[in-house]
């Protein structure tokens, strides 16, 4: 059974840091581009970052560029999101997601986990 399980969310003060993790199981993790996506209350899903199968190519939304860093450990079937210099507008539920295409990227995600909550507040 395919599964994505996120963890690491918490409440932090502005300027703080968090590291999110997502453990995958039930599918060939090494063959999929992976994503982080977020959803703030009352808003739609927002793509945050994505990473290729080998972990050598990464992309970021302009809103997080220079502050967030995505990485993956294929041996552990895990992706990470290091979030620094957090702002109140980063408050959202963060989901990891799998690309729609096996082996290459379709440029969009499909299957998602249940998410982990990040709240940035003083």
Coordinates of N, CA, C and O in Angstrom, one line a residue:
X1 N 0.8 -1.2 0.0 CA 0.0 0.0 0.0 C 0.9 1.2 0.0 O 1.8 1.4 0.8
X2 N 0.6 2.1 -0.9 CA 1.4 3.4 -1.0 C 1.1 4.2 0.2 O 0.0 4.4 0.6
X3 N 2.2 4.9 0.7 CA 2.0 5.7 1.8 C 3.1 6.8 1.9 O 4.2 6.5 1.5
X4 N 2.7 8.0 2.2 CA 3.6 9.1 2.5 C 3.2 9.7 3.8 O 2.1 10.0 4.1
X5 N 4.2 9.7 4.7 CA 4.0 10.1 6.1 C 4.9 11.3 6.5 O 6.1 11.1 6.5
X6 N 4.3 12.5 6.6 CA 5.0 13.7 7.0 C 5.2 13.8 8.5 O 4.3 13.4 9.2
X7 N 6.2 14.5 8.9 CA 6.4 14.8 10.3 C 7.3 16.1 10.4 O 7.9 16.5 9.4
X8 N 7.4 16.6 11.6 CA 8.3 17.7 11.9 C 7.6 19.1 12.0 O 8.3 20.1 12.4
X9 N 6.3 19.1 11.7 CA 5.6 20.4 11.9 C 5.6 20.8 13.3 O 5.6 20.0 14.2
X10 N 5.5 22.1 13.5 CA 5.4 22.7 14.9 C 5.1 24.1 14.8 O 4.9 24.7 13.7
X11 N 4.9 24.7 16.0 CA 4.7 26.2 16.1 C 6.1 26.8 16.4 O 6.7 26.4 17.4
X12 N 6.5 27.8 15.6 CA 7.7 28.5 15.8 C 7.6 30.0 15.7 O 6.6 30.4 15.1
X13 N 8.5 30.7 16.2 CA 8.5 32.2 16.1 C 9.0 32.6 14.7 O 9.8 31.9 14.1
X14 N 8.6 33.8 14.3 CA 9.2 34.3 13.0 C 10.7 34.4 13.1 O 11.3 34.7 14.1
X15 N 11.3 34.0 12.0 CA 12.8 33.9 11.9 C 13.3 32.6 12.3 O 14.5 32.3 12.2
X16 N 12.5 31.7 12.8 CA 12.9 30.4 13.3 C 13.1 29.4 12.1 O 12.9 29.8 10.9
X17 N 13.4 28.2 12.5 CA 13.7 27.1 11.5 C 13.0 25.9 11.9 O 12.7 25.6 13.1
X18 N 12.6 25.1 10.9 CA 12.1 23.8 11.0 C 12.6 22.9 9.9 O 12.9 23.3 8.8
X19 N 12.6 21.6 10.2 CA 12.9 20.6 9.2 C 11.8 19.6 9.1 O 11.5 18.9 10.1
X20 N 11.2 19.5 8.0 CA 10.1 18.5 7.8 C 10.7 17.3 7.1 O 11.6 17.4 6.3
X21 N 10.1 16.2 7.4 CA 10.5 14.9 6.8 C 9.2 14.2 6.3 O 8.1 14.4 6.7
X22 N 9.5 13.4 5.3 CA 8.4 12.6 4.7 C 9.0 11.2 4.3 O 9.9 11.1 3.5
X23 N 8.4 10.2 4.9 CA 8.8 8.8 4.6 C 7.9 8.2 3.7 O 6.6 8.2 4.0
X24 N 8.4 7.6 2.7 CA 7.6 6.9 1.6 C 7.7 5.4 1.8 O 8.7 4.9 2.2
X25 N 6.6 4.8 1.4 CA 6.6 3.3 1.4 C 5.5 2.8 0.4 O 4.6 3.5 0.0
X26 N 5.7 1.6 0.0 CA 4.7 0.9 -0.9 C 4.8 1.2 -2.3 O 4.0 0.8 -3.1
X27 N 5.9 2.0 -2.7 CA 6.1 2.2 -4.2 C 7.6 2.5 -4.4 O 8.4 2.6 -3.4
X28 N 8.0 2.5 -5.6 CA 9.4 2.6 -6.0 C 9.9 4.1 -5.8 O 10.0 4.8 -6.8
X29 N 10.2 4.5 -4.6 CA 10.5 5.9 -4.3 C 11.6 6.5 -5.2 O 11.5 7.6 -5.6
X30 N 12.6 5.7 -5.4 CA 13.8 6.2 -6.1 C 13.4 6.6 -7.6 O 14.3 7.2 -8.2
X31 N 12.3 6.2 -8.1 CA 11.9 6.4 -9.5 C 11.0 7.6 -9.6 O 10.5 7.9 -10.8
X32 N 10.7 8.3 -8.6 CA 9.7 9.4 -8.7 C 10.4 10.8 -8.2 O 11.1 10.8 -7.2
X33 N 10.1 11.8 -9.0 CA 10.3 13.2 -8.5 C 9.3 13.3 -7.3 O 8.2 12.8 -7.4
X34 N 9.7 14.1 -6.4 CA 8.9 14.4 -5.2 C 8.7 15.9 -5.0 O 9.6 16.7 -5.4
X35 N 7.7 16.2 -4.3 CA 7.3 17.6 -4.1 C 7.0 17.9 -2.6 O 6.6 16.9 -1.8
X36 N 7.1 19.1 -2.3 CA 6.4 19.7 -1.1 C 5.4 20.7 -1.5 O 5.7 21.5 -2.4
X37 N 4.2 20.6 -0.9 CA 3.1 21.4 -1.3 C 2.5 21.9 0.0 O 2.6 21.2 1.1
X38 N 1.9 23.1 0.1 CA 1.3 23.6 1.3 C 0.0 24.2 1.0 O -0.4 24.6 -0.1
X39 N -0.8 24.2 2.1 CA -2.1 24.8 2.0 C -2.4 25.6 3.3 O -2.5 25.0 4.4
X40 N -2.6 26.9 3.2 CA -2.9 27.8 4.3 C -4.4 27.8 4.5 O -5.2 27.5 3.5
X41 N -4.9 28.1 5.7 CA -6.3 28.1 5.9 C -7.1 29.0 4.9 O -6.7 30.2 4.7
X42 N -8.1 28.5 4.3 CA -8.9 29.3 3.4 C -8.3 29.5 2.0 O -8.9 30.2 1.2
X43 N -7.2 28.8 1.7 CA -6.5 29.0 0.5 C -6.3 27.7 -0.2 O -6.5 26.6 0.4
X44 N -6.0 27.7 -1.5 CA -5.7 26.5 -2.3 C -4.3 26.0 -2.0 O -3.5 26.5 -1.3
X45 N -4.1 24.8 -2.7 CA -2.8 24.2 -2.6 C -1.7 25.1 -3.3 O -2.0 25.6 -4.4
X46 N -0.6 25.2 -2.7 CA 0.5 26.0 -3.3 C 1.7 25.1 -3.4 O 2.2 24.5 -2.4
X47 N 2.3 24.9 -4.6 CA 3.5 24.2 -4.8 C 4.7 24.9 -4.1 O 4.8 26.2 -4.3
X48 N 5.5 24.2 -3.4 CA 6.6 24.9 -2.7 C 8.0 24.5 -3.3 O 8.8 25.4 -3.6
X49 N 8.1 23.2 -3.6 CA 9.4 22.8 -4.0 C 9.3 21.4 -4.6 O 8.4 20.6 -4.3
X50 N 10.3 21.0 -5.5 CA 10.3 19.7 -6.0 C 11.8 19.3 -6.3 O 12.6 20.1 -6.4
X51 N 12.0 18.0 -6.3 CA 13.3 17.4 -6.4 C 13.3 16.2 -7.4 O 12.3 15.4 -7.3
X52 N 14.4 16.1 -8.1 CA 14.4 14.9 -9.1 C 14.7 13.6 -8.4 O 15.0 13.6 -7.2
X53 N 14.7 12.5 -9.1 CA 14.9 11.2 -8.5 C 16.3 11.1 -7.8 O 16.4 10.4 -6.8
X54 N 17.3 11.7 -8.4 CA 18.7 11.6 -7.8 C 19.0 12.6 -6.8 O 20.1 12.6 -6.2
X55 N 18.1 13.6 -6.6 CA 18.4 14.6 -5.7 C 19.3 15.7 -6.1 O 19.8 16.5 -5.4
X56 N 19.6 15.8 -7.5 CA 20.5 16.7 -8.0 C 19.9 17.9 -8.6 O 20.6 18.9 -8.9
X57 N 18.6 17.9 -8.8 CA 17.9 19.0 -9.5 C 16.7 19.4 -8.5 O 15.9 18.6 -8.1
X58 N 16.7 20.7 -8.2 CA 15.6 21.2 -7.3 C 15.0 22.5 -7.8 O 15.7 23.2 -8.6
X59 N 13.8 22.7 -7.5 CA 13.1 23.9 -7.9 C 12.3 24.4 -6.7 O 11.9 23.6 -5.9
X60 N 12.1 25.8 -6.7 CA 11.5 26.4 -5.5 C 10.5 27.4 -6.0 O 10.7 28.1 -7.0
X61 N 9.4 27.6 -5.3 CA 8.5 28.7 -5.5 C 9.3 30.0 -5.1 O 10.1 30.0 -4.2
X62 N 8.9 31.1 -5.8 CA 9.6 32.3 -5.5 C 9.4 32.7 -4.0 O 10.3 33.4 -3.4
X63 N 8.3 32.4 -3.5 CA 8.0 32.8 -2.1 C 8.9 32.1 -1.1 O 9.0 32.6 0.1
X64 N 9.6 31.1 -1.4 CA 10.4 30.4 -0.5 C 11.9 30.3 -0.9 O 12.8 29.8 -0.2
X65 N 12.2 30.8 -2.1 CA 13.5 30.7 -2.6 C 14.5 31.4 -1.8 O 14.3 32.5 -1.3
X66 N 15.6 30.7 -1.5 CA 16.7 31.3 -0.6 C 16.4 31.0 0.9 O 17.3 31.2 1.7
X67 N 15.3 30.5 1.2 CA 15.0 30.2 2.6 C 14.7 28.7 2.9 O 15.0 28.2 4.0
X68 N 14.1 28.1 1.9 CA 13.8 26.6 2.1 C 14.8 25.8 1.2 O 15.3 26.3 0.2
X69 N 15.0 24.6 1.7 CA 15.9 23.7 0.9 C 15.3 22.3 0.9 O 15.0 21.7 2.0
X70 N 15.1 21.7 -0.2 CA 14.6 20.3 -0.3 C 15.7 19.4 -0.6 O 16.7 19.7 -1.2
X71 N 15.6 18.2 0.0 CA 16.6 17.1 -0.2 C 15.9 15.8 -0.1 O 14.8 15.7 0.3
X72 N 16.7 14.7 -0.4 CA 16.1 13.4 -0.3 C 17.2 12.4 0.0 O 18.4 12.6 -0.4
X73 N 16.8 11.3 0.7 CA 17.7 10.2 1.0 C 17.1 9.0 0.4 O 16.1 8.4 1.1
X74 N 17.5 8.5 -0.7 CA 16.8 7.4 -1.4 C 17.0 6.1 -0.6 O 16.2 5.2 -0.6
X75 N 18.1 6.0 0.2 CA 18.3 4.8 1.0 C 17.3 4.7 2.1 O 17.0 3.6 2.6
X76 N 16.8 5.8 2.5 CA 15.8 5.9 3.6 C 14.4 6.2 3.0 O 13.4 6.3 3.8
X77 N 14.2 6.3 1.7 CA 12.9 6.6 1.1 C 12.3 7.8 1.8 O 11.1 7.8 2.1
X78 N 13.1 8.9 1.9 CA 12.7 10.0 2.7 C 13.1 11.3 1.9 O 14.1 11.4 1.4
X79 N 12.1 12.3 2.0 CA 12.5 13.6 1.5 C 12.4 14.6 2.7 O 11.7 14.3 3.7
X80 N 13.1 15.7 2.6 CA 13.2 16.7 3.7 C 12.9 18.0 3.1 O 13.1 18.3 1.9
X81 N 12.4 18.9 4.0 CA 12.3 20.3 3.7 C 12.9 21.1 4.9 O 12.3 21.2 5.9
X82 N 14.0 21.7 4.6 CA 14.7 22.6 5.6 C 14.1 24.0 5.4 O 14.2 24.5 4.3
X83 N 13.5 24.5 6.4 CA 12.8 25.8 6.3 C 13.5 26.8 7.3 O 13.5 26.6 8.5
X84 N 14.1 27.8 6.8 CA 14.8 28.8 7.6 C 14.1 30.2 7.4 O 13.3 30.4 6.5
X85 N 14.4 31.1 8.3 CA 13.9 32.4 8.2 C 12.4 32.4 8.0 O 11.8 33.1 7.2
X86 N 11.7 31.6 8.8 CA 10.2 31.4 8.7 C 9.5 32.7 8.9 O 9.8 33.5 9.8
X87 N 8.4 32.9 8.1 CA 7.6 34.1 8.2 C 6.1 33.6 8.6 O 5.8 32.5 8.3
X88 N 5.3 34.5 9.1 CA 3.9 34.2 9.4 C 3.2 33.6 8.2 O 2.4 32.7 8.3
X89 N 3.5 34.2 7.0 CA 2.8 33.7 5.8 C 3.3 32.3 5.4 O 2.7 31.8 4.4
X90 N 4.2 31.7 6.0 CA 4.6 30.3 5.8 C 3.7 29.4 6.5 O 3.8 28.2 6.3
X91 N 2.9 29.9 7.4 CA 2.0 29.0 8.2 C 1.0 28.3 7.3 O 0.3 28.9 6.4
X92 N 1.0 27.0 7.4 CA 0.2 26.2 6.5 C 0.3 24.7 6.9 O 1.2 24.4 7.7
X93 N -0.5 23.9 6.3 CA -0.3 22.5 6.4 C 0.6 22.1 5.2 O 0.3 22.4 4.1
X94 N 1.7 21.4 5.5 CA 2.6 21.0 4.5 C 2.5 19.5 4.1 O 2.5 18.6 5.0
X95 N 2.4 19.3 2.8 CA 2.2 17.9 2.3 C 3.4 17.5 1.5 O 3.9 18.3 0.7
X96 N 3.8 16.3 1.5 CA 4.7 15.8 0.5 C 3.8 15.0 -0.5 O 2.8 14.5 -0.2
X97 N 4.3 15.0 -1.8 CA 3.5 14.5 -2.9 C 4.5 13.8 -3.9 O 5.6 14.2 -4.0
X98 N 3.9 12.9 -4.6 CA 4.6 12.2 -5.6 C 4.3 12.7 -7.0 O 3.1 13.0 -7.3
X99 N 5.3 12.7 -7.9 CA 5.0 13.1 -9.3 C 4.0 12.2 -9.9 O 3.9 11.0 -9.5
X100 N 3.3 12.7 -10.9 CA 2.3 11.8 -11.6 C 2.9 10.8 -12.5 O 2.3 9.8 -12.9
X101 N 4.2 11.0 -12.8 CA 4.9 10.1 -13.8 C 6.0 9.3 -13.2 O 6.8 9.8 -12.4
X102 N 6.1 8.1 -13.5 CA 7.1 7.2 -13.1 C 8.4 7.4 -13.9 O 8.3 7.4 -15.1
X103 N 9.5 7.6 -13.3 CA 10.8 7.6 -14.0 C 11.2 9.0 -14.5 O 12.4 9.2 -14.7
X104 N 10.3 9.8 -14.7 CA 10.5 11.2 -15.2 C 9.5 12.1 -14.6 O 8.6 11.6 -13.9
X105 N 9.5 13.4 -14.9 CA 8.6 14.3 -14.3 C 7.5 14.6 -15.3 O 7.7 14.9 -16.5
X106 N 6.2 14.6 -14.8 CA 5.1 15.2 -15.5 C 4.9 16.6 -15.2 O 4.0 17.3 -15.8
X107 N 5.7 17.2 -14.3 CA 5.6 18.6 -14.0 C 4.5 18.9 -13.0 O 4.3 20.0 -12.6
X108 N 3.9 17.8 -12.5 CA 2.8 18.0 -11.5 C 2.7 16.8 -10.6 O 3.2 15.7 -11.0
X109 N 2.1 17.0 -9.5 CA 2.1 16.0 -8.5 C 0.7 15.3 -8.4 O -0.3 15.9 -8.9
X110 N 0.7 14.1 -7.8 CA -0.6 13.4 -7.7 C -0.8 13.0 -6.3 O -1.2 13.8 -5.4
X111 N -0.4 11.8 -5.9 CA -0.6 11.2 -4.6 C 0.1 12.1 -3.5 O 1.2 12.5 -3.7
X112 N -0.7 12.4 -2.4 CA -0.1 13.2 -1.4 C -0.3 12.5 0.0 O -1.2 11.6 0.1
X113 N 0.5 12.9 0.9 CA 0.3 12.4 2.3 C -0.7 13.2 3.0 O -1.5 13.9 2.4
X114 N -0.8 13.0 4.4 CA -1.8 13.6 5.2 C -1.4 15.0 5.7 O -2.2 15.8 6.2
X115 N -0.1 15.3 5.6 CA 0.4 16.6 5.9 C 0.9 16.7 7.4 O 0.6 15.9 8.2
X116 N 1.6 17.8 7.6 CA 2.0 18.2 8.9 C 1.9 19.7 9.1 O 2.2 20.5 8.1
X117 N 1.4 20.2 10.2 CA 1.1 21.6 10.4 C 2.3 22.4 10.8 O 3.0 22.1 11.8
X118 N 2.5 23.5 10.2 CA 3.5 24.5 10.5 C 2.8 25.8 10.8 O 2.0 26.3 10.0
X119 N 3.1 26.4 12.0 CA 2.5 27.6 12.4 C 3.7 28.6 12.8 O 4.5 28.2 13.7
X120 N 3.7 29.7 12.2 CA 4.7 30.7 12.5 C 4.1 31.9 13.2 O 3.3 32.6 12.5
X121 N 4.3 32.1 14.4 CA 3.6 33.1 15.2 C 4.5 33.6 16.4 O 5.2 32.8 17.0
X122 N 4.3 34.9 16.7 CA 5.0 35.4 17.8 C 4.1 35.4 19.0 O 4.5 35.7 20.1

